[in-house]
Coordinates of C-alpha atoms in Angstrom, one line a residue:
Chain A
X1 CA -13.5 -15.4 -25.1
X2 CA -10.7 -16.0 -27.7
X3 CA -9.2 -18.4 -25.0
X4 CA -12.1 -20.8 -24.7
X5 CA -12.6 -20.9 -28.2
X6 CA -9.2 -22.3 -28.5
X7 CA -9.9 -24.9 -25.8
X8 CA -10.2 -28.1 -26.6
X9 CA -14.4 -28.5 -26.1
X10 CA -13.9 -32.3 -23.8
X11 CA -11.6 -30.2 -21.5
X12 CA -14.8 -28.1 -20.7
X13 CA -17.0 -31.0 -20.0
X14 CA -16.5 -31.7 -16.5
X15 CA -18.9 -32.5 -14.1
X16 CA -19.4 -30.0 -10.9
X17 CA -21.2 -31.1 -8.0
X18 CA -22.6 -30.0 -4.2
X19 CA -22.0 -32.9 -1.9
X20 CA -22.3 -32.6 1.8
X21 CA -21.4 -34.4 5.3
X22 CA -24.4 -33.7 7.8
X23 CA -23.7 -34.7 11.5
X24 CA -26.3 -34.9 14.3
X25 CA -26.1 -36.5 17.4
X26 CA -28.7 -39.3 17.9
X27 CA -28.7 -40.9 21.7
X28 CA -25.0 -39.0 22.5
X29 CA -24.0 -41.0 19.1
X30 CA -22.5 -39.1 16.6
X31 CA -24.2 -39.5 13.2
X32 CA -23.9 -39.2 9.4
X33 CA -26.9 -38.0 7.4
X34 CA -26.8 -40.8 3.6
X35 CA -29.5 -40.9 1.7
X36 CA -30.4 -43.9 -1.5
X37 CA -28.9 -42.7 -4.8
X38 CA -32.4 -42.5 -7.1
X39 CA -30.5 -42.4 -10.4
X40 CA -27.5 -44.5 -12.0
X41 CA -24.5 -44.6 -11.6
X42 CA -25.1 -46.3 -8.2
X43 CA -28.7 -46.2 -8.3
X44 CA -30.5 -47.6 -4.9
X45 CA -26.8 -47.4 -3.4
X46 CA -26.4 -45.0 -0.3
X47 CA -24.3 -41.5 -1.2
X48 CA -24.0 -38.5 0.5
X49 CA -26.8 -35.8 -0.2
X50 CA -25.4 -34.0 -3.5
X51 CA -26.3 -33.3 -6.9
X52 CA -24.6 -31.2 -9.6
X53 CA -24.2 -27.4 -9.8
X54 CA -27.2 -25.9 -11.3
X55 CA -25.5 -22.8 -12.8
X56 CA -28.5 -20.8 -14.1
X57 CA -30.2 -21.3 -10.3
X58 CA -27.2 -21.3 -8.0
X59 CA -25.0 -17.7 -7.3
X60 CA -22.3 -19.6 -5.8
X61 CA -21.0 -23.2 -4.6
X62 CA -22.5 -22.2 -1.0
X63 CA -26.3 -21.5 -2.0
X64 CA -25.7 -25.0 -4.3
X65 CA -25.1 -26.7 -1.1
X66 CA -27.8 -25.1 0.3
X67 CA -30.5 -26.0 -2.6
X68 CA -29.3 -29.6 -2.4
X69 CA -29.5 -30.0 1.5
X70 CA -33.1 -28.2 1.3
X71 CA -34.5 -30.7 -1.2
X72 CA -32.8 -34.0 0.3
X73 CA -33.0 -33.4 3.9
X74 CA -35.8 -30.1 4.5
X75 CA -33.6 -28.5 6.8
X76 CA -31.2 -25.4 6.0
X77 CA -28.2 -26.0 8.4
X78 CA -26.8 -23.2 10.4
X79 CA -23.5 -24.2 10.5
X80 CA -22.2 -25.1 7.1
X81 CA -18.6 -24.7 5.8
X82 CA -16.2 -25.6 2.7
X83 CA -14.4 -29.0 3.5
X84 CA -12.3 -29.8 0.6
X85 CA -12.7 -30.3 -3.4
X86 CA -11.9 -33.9 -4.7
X87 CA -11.6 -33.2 -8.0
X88 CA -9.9 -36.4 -10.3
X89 CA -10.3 -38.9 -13.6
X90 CA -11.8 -42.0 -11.3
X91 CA -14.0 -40.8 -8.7
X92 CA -17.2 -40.9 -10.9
X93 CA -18.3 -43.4 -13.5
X94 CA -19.3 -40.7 -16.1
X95 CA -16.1 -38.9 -16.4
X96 CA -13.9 -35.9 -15.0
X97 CA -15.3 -35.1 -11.9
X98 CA -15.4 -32.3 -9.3
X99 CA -17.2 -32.7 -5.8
X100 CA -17.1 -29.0 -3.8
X101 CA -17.5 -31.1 -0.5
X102 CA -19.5 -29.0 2.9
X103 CA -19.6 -30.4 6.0
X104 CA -22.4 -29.4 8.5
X105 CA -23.7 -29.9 12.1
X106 CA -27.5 -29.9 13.2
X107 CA -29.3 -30.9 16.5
X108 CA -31.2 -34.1 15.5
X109 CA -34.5 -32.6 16.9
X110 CA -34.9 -30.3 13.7
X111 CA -33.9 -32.9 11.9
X112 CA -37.0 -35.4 13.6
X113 CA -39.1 -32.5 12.9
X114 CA -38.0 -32.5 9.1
X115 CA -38.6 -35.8 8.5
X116 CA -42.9 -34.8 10.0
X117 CA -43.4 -32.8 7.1
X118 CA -45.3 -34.2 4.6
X119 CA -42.8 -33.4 1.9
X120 CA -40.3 -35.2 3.7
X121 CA -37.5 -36.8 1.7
X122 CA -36.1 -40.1 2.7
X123 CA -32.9 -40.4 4.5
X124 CA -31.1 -42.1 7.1
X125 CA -28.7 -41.3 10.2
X126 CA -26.1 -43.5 10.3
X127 CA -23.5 -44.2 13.3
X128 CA -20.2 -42.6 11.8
X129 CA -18.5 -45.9 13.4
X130 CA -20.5 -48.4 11.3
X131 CA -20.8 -46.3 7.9
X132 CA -21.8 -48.5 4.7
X133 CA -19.8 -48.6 1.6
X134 CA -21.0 -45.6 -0.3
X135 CA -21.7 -44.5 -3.8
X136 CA -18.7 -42.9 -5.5
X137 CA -15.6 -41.6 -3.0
X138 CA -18.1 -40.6 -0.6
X139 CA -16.4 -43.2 2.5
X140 CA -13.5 -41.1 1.9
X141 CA -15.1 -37.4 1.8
X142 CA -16.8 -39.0 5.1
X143 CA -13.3 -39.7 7.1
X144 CA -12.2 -35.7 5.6
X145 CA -15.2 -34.4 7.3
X146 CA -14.9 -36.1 10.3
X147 CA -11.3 -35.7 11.1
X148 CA -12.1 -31.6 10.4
X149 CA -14.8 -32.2 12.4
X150 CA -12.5 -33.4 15.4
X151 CA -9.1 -31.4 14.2
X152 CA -11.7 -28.2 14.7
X153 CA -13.2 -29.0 18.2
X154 CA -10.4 -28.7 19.8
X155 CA -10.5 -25.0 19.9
X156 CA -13.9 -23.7 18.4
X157 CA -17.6 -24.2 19.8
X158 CA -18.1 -26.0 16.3
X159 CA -19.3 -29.2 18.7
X160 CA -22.0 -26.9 20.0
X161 CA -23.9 -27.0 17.1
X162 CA -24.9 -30.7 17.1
X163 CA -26.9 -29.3 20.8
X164 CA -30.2 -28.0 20.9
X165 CA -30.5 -24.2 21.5
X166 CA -30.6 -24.7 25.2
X167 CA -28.5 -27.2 26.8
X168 CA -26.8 -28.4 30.5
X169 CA -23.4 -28.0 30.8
X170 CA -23.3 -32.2 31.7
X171 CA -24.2 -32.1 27.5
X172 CA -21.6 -29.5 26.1
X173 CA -19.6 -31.3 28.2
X174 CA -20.2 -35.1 26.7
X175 CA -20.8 -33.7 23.3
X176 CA -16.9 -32.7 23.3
X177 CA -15.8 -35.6 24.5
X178 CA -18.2 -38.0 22.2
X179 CA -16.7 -36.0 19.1
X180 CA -13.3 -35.5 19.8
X181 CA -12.7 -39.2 21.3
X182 CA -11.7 -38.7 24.0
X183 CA -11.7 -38.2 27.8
X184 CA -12.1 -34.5 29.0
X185 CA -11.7 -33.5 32.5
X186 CA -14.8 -32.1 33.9
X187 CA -13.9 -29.4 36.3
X188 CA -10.8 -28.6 33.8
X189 CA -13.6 -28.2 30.6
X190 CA -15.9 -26.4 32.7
X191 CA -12.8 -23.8 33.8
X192 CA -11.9 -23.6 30.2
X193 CA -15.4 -23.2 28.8
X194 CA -15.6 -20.2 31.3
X195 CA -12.3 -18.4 29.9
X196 CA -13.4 -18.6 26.6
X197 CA -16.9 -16.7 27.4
X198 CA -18.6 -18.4 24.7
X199 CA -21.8 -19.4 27.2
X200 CA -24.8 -17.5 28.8
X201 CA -26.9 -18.8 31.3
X202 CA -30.5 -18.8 30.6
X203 CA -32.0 -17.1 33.5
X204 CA -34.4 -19.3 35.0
X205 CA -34.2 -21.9 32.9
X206 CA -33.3 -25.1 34.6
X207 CA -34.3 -29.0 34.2
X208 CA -34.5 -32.0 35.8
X209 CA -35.7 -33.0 39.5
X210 CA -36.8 -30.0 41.9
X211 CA -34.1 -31.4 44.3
X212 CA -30.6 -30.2 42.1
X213 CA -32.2 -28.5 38.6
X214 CA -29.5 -28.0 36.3
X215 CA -28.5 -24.6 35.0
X216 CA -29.3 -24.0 31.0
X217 CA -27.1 -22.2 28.6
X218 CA -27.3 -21.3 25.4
X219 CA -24.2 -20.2 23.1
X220 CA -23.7 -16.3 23.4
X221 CA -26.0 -14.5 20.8
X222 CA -23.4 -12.6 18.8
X223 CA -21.6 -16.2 18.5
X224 CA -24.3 -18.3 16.7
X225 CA -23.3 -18.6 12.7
X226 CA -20.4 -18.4 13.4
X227 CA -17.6 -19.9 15.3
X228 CA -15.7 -19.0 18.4
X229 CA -12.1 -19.9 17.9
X230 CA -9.7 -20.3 20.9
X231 CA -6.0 -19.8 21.5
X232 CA -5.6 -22.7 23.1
X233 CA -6.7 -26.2 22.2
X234 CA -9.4 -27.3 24.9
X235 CA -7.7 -30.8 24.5
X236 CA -5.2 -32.9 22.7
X237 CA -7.7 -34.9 20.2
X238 CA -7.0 -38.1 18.5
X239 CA -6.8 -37.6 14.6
X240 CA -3.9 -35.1 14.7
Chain B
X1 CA -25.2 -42.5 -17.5
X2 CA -29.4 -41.9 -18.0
X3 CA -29.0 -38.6 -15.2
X4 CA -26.3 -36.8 -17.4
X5 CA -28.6 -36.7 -20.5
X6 CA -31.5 -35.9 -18.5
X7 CA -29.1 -32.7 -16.8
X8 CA -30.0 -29.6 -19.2
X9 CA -26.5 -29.6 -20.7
X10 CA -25.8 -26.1 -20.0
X11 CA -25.3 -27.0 -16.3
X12 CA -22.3 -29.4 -17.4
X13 CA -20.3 -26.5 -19.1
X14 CA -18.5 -25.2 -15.7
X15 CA -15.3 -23.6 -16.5
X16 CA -12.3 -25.5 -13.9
X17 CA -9.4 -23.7 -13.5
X18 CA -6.6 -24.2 -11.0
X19 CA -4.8 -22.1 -9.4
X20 CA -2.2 -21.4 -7.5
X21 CA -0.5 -18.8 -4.9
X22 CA 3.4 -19.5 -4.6
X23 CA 4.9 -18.1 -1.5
X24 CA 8.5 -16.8 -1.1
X25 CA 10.7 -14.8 1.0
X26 CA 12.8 -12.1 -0.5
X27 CA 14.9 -10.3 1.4
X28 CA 13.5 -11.3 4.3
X29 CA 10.0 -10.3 3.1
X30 CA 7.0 -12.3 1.9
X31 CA 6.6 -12.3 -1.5
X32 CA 3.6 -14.2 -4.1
X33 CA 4.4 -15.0 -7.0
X34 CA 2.4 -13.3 -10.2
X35 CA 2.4 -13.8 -13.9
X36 CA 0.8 -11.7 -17.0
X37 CA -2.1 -12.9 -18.4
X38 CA -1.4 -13.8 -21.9
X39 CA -4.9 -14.1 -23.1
X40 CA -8.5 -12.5 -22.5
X41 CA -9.8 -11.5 -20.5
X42 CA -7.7 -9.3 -18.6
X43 CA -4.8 -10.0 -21.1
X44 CA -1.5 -8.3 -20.2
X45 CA -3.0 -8.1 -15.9
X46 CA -1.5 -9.3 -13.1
X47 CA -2.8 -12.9 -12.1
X48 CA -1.9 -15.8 -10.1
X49 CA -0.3 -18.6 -12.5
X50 CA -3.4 -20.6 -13.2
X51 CA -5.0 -22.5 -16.5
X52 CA -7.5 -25.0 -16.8
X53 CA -7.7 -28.7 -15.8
X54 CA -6.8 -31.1 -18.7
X55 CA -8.8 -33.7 -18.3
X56 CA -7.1 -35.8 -20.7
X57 CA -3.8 -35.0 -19.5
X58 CA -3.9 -34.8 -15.8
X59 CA -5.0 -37.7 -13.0
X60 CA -6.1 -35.3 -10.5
X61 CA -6.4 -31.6 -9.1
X62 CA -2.9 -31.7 -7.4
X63 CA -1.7 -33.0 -11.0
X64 CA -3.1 -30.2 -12.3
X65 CA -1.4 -28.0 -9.9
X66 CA 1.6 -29.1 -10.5
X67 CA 1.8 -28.7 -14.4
X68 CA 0.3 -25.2 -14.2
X69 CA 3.4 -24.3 -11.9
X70 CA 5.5 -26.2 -13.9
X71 CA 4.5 -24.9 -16.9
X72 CA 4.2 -21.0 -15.6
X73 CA 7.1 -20.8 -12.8
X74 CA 9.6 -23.9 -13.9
X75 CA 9.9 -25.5 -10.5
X76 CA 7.8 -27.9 -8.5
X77 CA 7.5 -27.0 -5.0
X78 CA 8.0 -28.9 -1.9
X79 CA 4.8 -27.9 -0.4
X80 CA 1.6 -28.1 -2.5
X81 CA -2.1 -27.5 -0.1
X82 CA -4.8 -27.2 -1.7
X83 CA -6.9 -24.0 -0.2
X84 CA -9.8 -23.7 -1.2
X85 CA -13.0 -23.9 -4.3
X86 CA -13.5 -20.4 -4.9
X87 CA -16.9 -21.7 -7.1
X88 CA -19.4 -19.1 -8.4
X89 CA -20.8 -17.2 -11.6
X90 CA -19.4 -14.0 -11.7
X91 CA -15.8 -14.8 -10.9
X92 CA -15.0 -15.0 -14.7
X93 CA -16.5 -12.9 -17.2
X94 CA -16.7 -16.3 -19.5
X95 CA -19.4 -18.0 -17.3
X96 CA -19.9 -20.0 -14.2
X97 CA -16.3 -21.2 -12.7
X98 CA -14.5 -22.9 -10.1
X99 CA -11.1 -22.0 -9.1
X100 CA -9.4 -25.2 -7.5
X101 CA -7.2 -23.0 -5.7
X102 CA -4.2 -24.3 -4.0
X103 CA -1.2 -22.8 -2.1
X104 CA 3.0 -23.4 -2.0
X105 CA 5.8 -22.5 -0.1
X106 CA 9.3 -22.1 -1.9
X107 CA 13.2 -21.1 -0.9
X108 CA 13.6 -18.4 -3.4
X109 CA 16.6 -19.4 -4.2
X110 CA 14.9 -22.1 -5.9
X111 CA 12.8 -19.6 -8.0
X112 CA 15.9 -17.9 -9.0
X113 CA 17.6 -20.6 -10.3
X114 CA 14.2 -21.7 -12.3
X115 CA 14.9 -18.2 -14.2
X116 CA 18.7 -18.8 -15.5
X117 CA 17.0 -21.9 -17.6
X118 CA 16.5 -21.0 -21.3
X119 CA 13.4 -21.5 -21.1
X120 CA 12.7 -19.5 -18.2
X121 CA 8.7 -18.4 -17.9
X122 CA 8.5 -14.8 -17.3
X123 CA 7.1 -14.2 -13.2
X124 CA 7.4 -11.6 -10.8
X125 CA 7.8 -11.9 -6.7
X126 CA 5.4 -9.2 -5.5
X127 CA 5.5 -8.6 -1.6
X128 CA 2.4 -9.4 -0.3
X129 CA 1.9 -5.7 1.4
X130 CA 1.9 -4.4 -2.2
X131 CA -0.4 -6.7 -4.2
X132 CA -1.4 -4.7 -7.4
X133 CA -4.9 -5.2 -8.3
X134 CA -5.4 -8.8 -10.1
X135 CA -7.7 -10.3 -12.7
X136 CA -10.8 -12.0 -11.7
X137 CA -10.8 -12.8 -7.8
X138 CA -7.3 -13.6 -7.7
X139 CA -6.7 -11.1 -5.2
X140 CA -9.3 -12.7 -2.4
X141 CA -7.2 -15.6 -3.0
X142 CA -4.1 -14.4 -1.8
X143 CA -5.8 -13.0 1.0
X144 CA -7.3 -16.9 1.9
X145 CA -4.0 -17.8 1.2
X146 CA -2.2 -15.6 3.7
X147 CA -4.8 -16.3 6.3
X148 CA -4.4 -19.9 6.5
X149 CA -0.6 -19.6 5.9
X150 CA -0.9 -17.1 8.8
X151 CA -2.7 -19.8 10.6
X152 CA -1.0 -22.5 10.1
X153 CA 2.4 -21.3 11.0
X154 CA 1.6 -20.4 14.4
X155 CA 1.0 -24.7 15.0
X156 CA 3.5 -26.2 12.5
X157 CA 6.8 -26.6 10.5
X158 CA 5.2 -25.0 7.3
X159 CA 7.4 -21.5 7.2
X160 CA 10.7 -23.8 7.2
X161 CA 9.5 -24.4 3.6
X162 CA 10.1 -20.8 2.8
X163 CA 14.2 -21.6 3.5
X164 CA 16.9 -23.1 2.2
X165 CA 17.8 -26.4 3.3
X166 CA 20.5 -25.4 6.0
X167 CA 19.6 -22.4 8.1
X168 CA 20.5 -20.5 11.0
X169 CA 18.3 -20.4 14.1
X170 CA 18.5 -16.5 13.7
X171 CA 16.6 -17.5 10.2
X172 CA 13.9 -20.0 11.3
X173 CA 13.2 -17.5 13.9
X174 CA 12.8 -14.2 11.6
X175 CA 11.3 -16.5 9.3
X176 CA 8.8 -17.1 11.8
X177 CA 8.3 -13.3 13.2
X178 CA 7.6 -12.7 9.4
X179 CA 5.3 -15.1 8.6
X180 CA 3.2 -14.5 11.7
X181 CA 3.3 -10.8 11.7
X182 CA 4.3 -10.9 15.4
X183 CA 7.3 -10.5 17.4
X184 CA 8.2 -13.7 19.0
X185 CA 10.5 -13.9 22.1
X186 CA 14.4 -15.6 21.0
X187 CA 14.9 -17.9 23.9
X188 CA 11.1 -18.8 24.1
X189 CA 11.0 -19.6 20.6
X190 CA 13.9 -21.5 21.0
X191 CA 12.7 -23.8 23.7
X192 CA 9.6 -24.5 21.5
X193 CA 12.0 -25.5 18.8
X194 CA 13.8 -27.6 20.9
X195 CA 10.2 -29.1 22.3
X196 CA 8.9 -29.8 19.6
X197 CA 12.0 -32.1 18.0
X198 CA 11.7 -31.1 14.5
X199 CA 15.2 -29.5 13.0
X200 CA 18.3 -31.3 13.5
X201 CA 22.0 -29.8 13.4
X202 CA 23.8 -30.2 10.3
X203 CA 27.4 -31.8 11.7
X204 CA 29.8 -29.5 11.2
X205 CA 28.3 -27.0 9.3
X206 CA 28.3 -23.1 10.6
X207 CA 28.3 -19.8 8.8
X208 CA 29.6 -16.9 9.6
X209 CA 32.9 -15.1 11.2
X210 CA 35.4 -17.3 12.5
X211 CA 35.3 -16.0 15.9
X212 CA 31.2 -16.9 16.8
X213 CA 30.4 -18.9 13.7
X214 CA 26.3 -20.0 13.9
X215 CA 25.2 -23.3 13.8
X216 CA 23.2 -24.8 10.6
X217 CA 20.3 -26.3 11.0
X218 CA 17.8 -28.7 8.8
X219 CA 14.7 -30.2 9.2
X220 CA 14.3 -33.6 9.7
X221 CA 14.7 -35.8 7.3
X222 CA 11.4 -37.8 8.0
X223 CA 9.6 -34.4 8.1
X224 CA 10.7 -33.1 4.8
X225 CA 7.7 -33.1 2.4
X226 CA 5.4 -33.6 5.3
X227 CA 4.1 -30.7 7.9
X228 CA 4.9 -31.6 12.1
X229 CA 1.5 -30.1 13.6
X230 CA 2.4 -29.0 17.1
X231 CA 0.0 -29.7 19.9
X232 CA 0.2 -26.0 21.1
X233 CA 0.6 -23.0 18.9
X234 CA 4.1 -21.4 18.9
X235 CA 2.6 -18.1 19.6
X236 CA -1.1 -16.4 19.3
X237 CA -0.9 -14.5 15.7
X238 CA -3.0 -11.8 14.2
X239 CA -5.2 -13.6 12.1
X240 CA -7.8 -15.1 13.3

């Protein structure tokens, strides 16, 4: 207690906040979820979902993420991990600032269903080639995310995420390749993807025309929340 | 400016520390480097060298970093990551806190020297098997810190940081079998090595009896103060 007391008070004042990168796939593109800044600074300007620490409320920096997604997007993610803290003099307006930074994947269709409810708070998905300049140093925590996001597919089912709960292997398939950039071998993916033992088939399950229905999977139950992690990079990617 | 007033202004008084986990070998074990809390809580306990940000003082986190180091080991090291936010409200008796935690690597030859000055700080080399209890959650953040360092090494140049500027190949290679906890076969290793173009020879330069004197190695110059990530790990480690 005797420390803080001898601290000078403006050394205490700085601002803590939650923001997050949410990606979904929308028609095999992927997607950043921005929402309109309702307050200054940057009121009416597009920012990452965020908001400041509530420290009576939150336990940690994890369940503050969590409160924040919940009231600006309705959807709790199940994938959802630290990406970095920018924490400097100039990134906000009002002072001092520290920005605990999450990135998180969803499948667009919970998303869709989000947006029904009548609570629904407004947001966008935008193409994460044709991102708007955003409020703060959000661009920036946007290129972090996404080059984790890439660095990380390589060798983790952290791509699977942005599928629906059942899905062919032609989508795991271009869902790698659409996040990581770049070309991917389909009989050498589909070899790897069977070494790693990450997939189940869903018995029965199978879609498309009666004449070749394709087989569903579904990641392995004791691997959803969390990730799979391989020895081997499934592929060279791009941002390395 | 009109959200801050409206934000209850207990939210705003976050305690930000950073703090720091300085790696080193000594003889030929890994080490962290500790410090004595001078002040409550936990005065006199074994802690990472840490303190708050200055807001006035320094630009950004990684400034901040750096002057706590400064300040509590005398040296600036080559290799400054940042880790990880360790962010909640019962880390620190004194309220709700973030820990801007980063991590180093260091020759300890460099450390040693940093003691002869007058003004030397007084810090210990523990080795990371024999951790004594720390104060707050200091302790999970050596652990983080080991696991990524773990990690890391088993795709980069990041234990070359951890030796002097010439070395043996006998040294990168223990240096290596350390880090990663795992034995790692010579002439394998070697052919990596080789691969992955990242030491150089140092002309003329070789330790050692006169009758099989070893060749000194470096890393390259354009690689100093930057990591080379591999494109295939060196060898599976224990870690993850």
């Amino acid at each position: 207690m005797q420390k803080m007391k001898s601290t000078p008070e403006t050394d205490q004042s700085i601002i803590v906040t939650v923001d997050a990168v949410l990606f979904a796939l929308r028609e095999k593109k992927l997607h950043v979820l921005l929402t309109r800044r309702p307050n200054e600074p940057y009121a009416g300007q597009w920012a990452l979902p965020g908001g400041y620490v509530h420290k009576q409320e939150d336990a940690d920096s994890l369940a503050a993420a969590l409160r924040v997604l919940r009231s600006k997007t309705g959807i709790a993610p199940p994938y959802l991990e630290q990406l970095y803290s920018f924490a400097d003099g100039a990134r906000d307006p009002r002072g001092w600032s520290v920005s605990l930074s999450y990135f998180a994947l969803v499948d667009e269709a919970v998303l869709a269903k989000a947006r029904l409810a009548a609570s629904a708070p407004p947001f966008e998905l935008v193409d994460v080639n044709a991102v708007p300049r955003l409020s703060f140093d959000h661009n920036r925590i946007v290129e972090a995310a996404l080059k984790r996001l890439r660095d990380k597919s390589a060798y983790s089912t952290l791509p699977c995420y942005l599928l629906p709960e059942q899905f062919t292997f032609a989508q795991v398939h271009e869902t790698y390749e659409h996040v990581m950039a770049v070309a991917l071998d389909k009989s050498a993916f589909r070899r790897k993807l069977t070494e790693m033992d990450v997939l189940q088939e869903c018995p029965g399950q199978r879609v498309g025309g009666a004449h070749r229905p394709a087989q569903l999977f579904r990641v392995k139950v004791d691997l959803v929340h969390r990730l799979r992690l391989l020895e081997r990079p499934l592929a060279a990617n791009l941002s390395t």
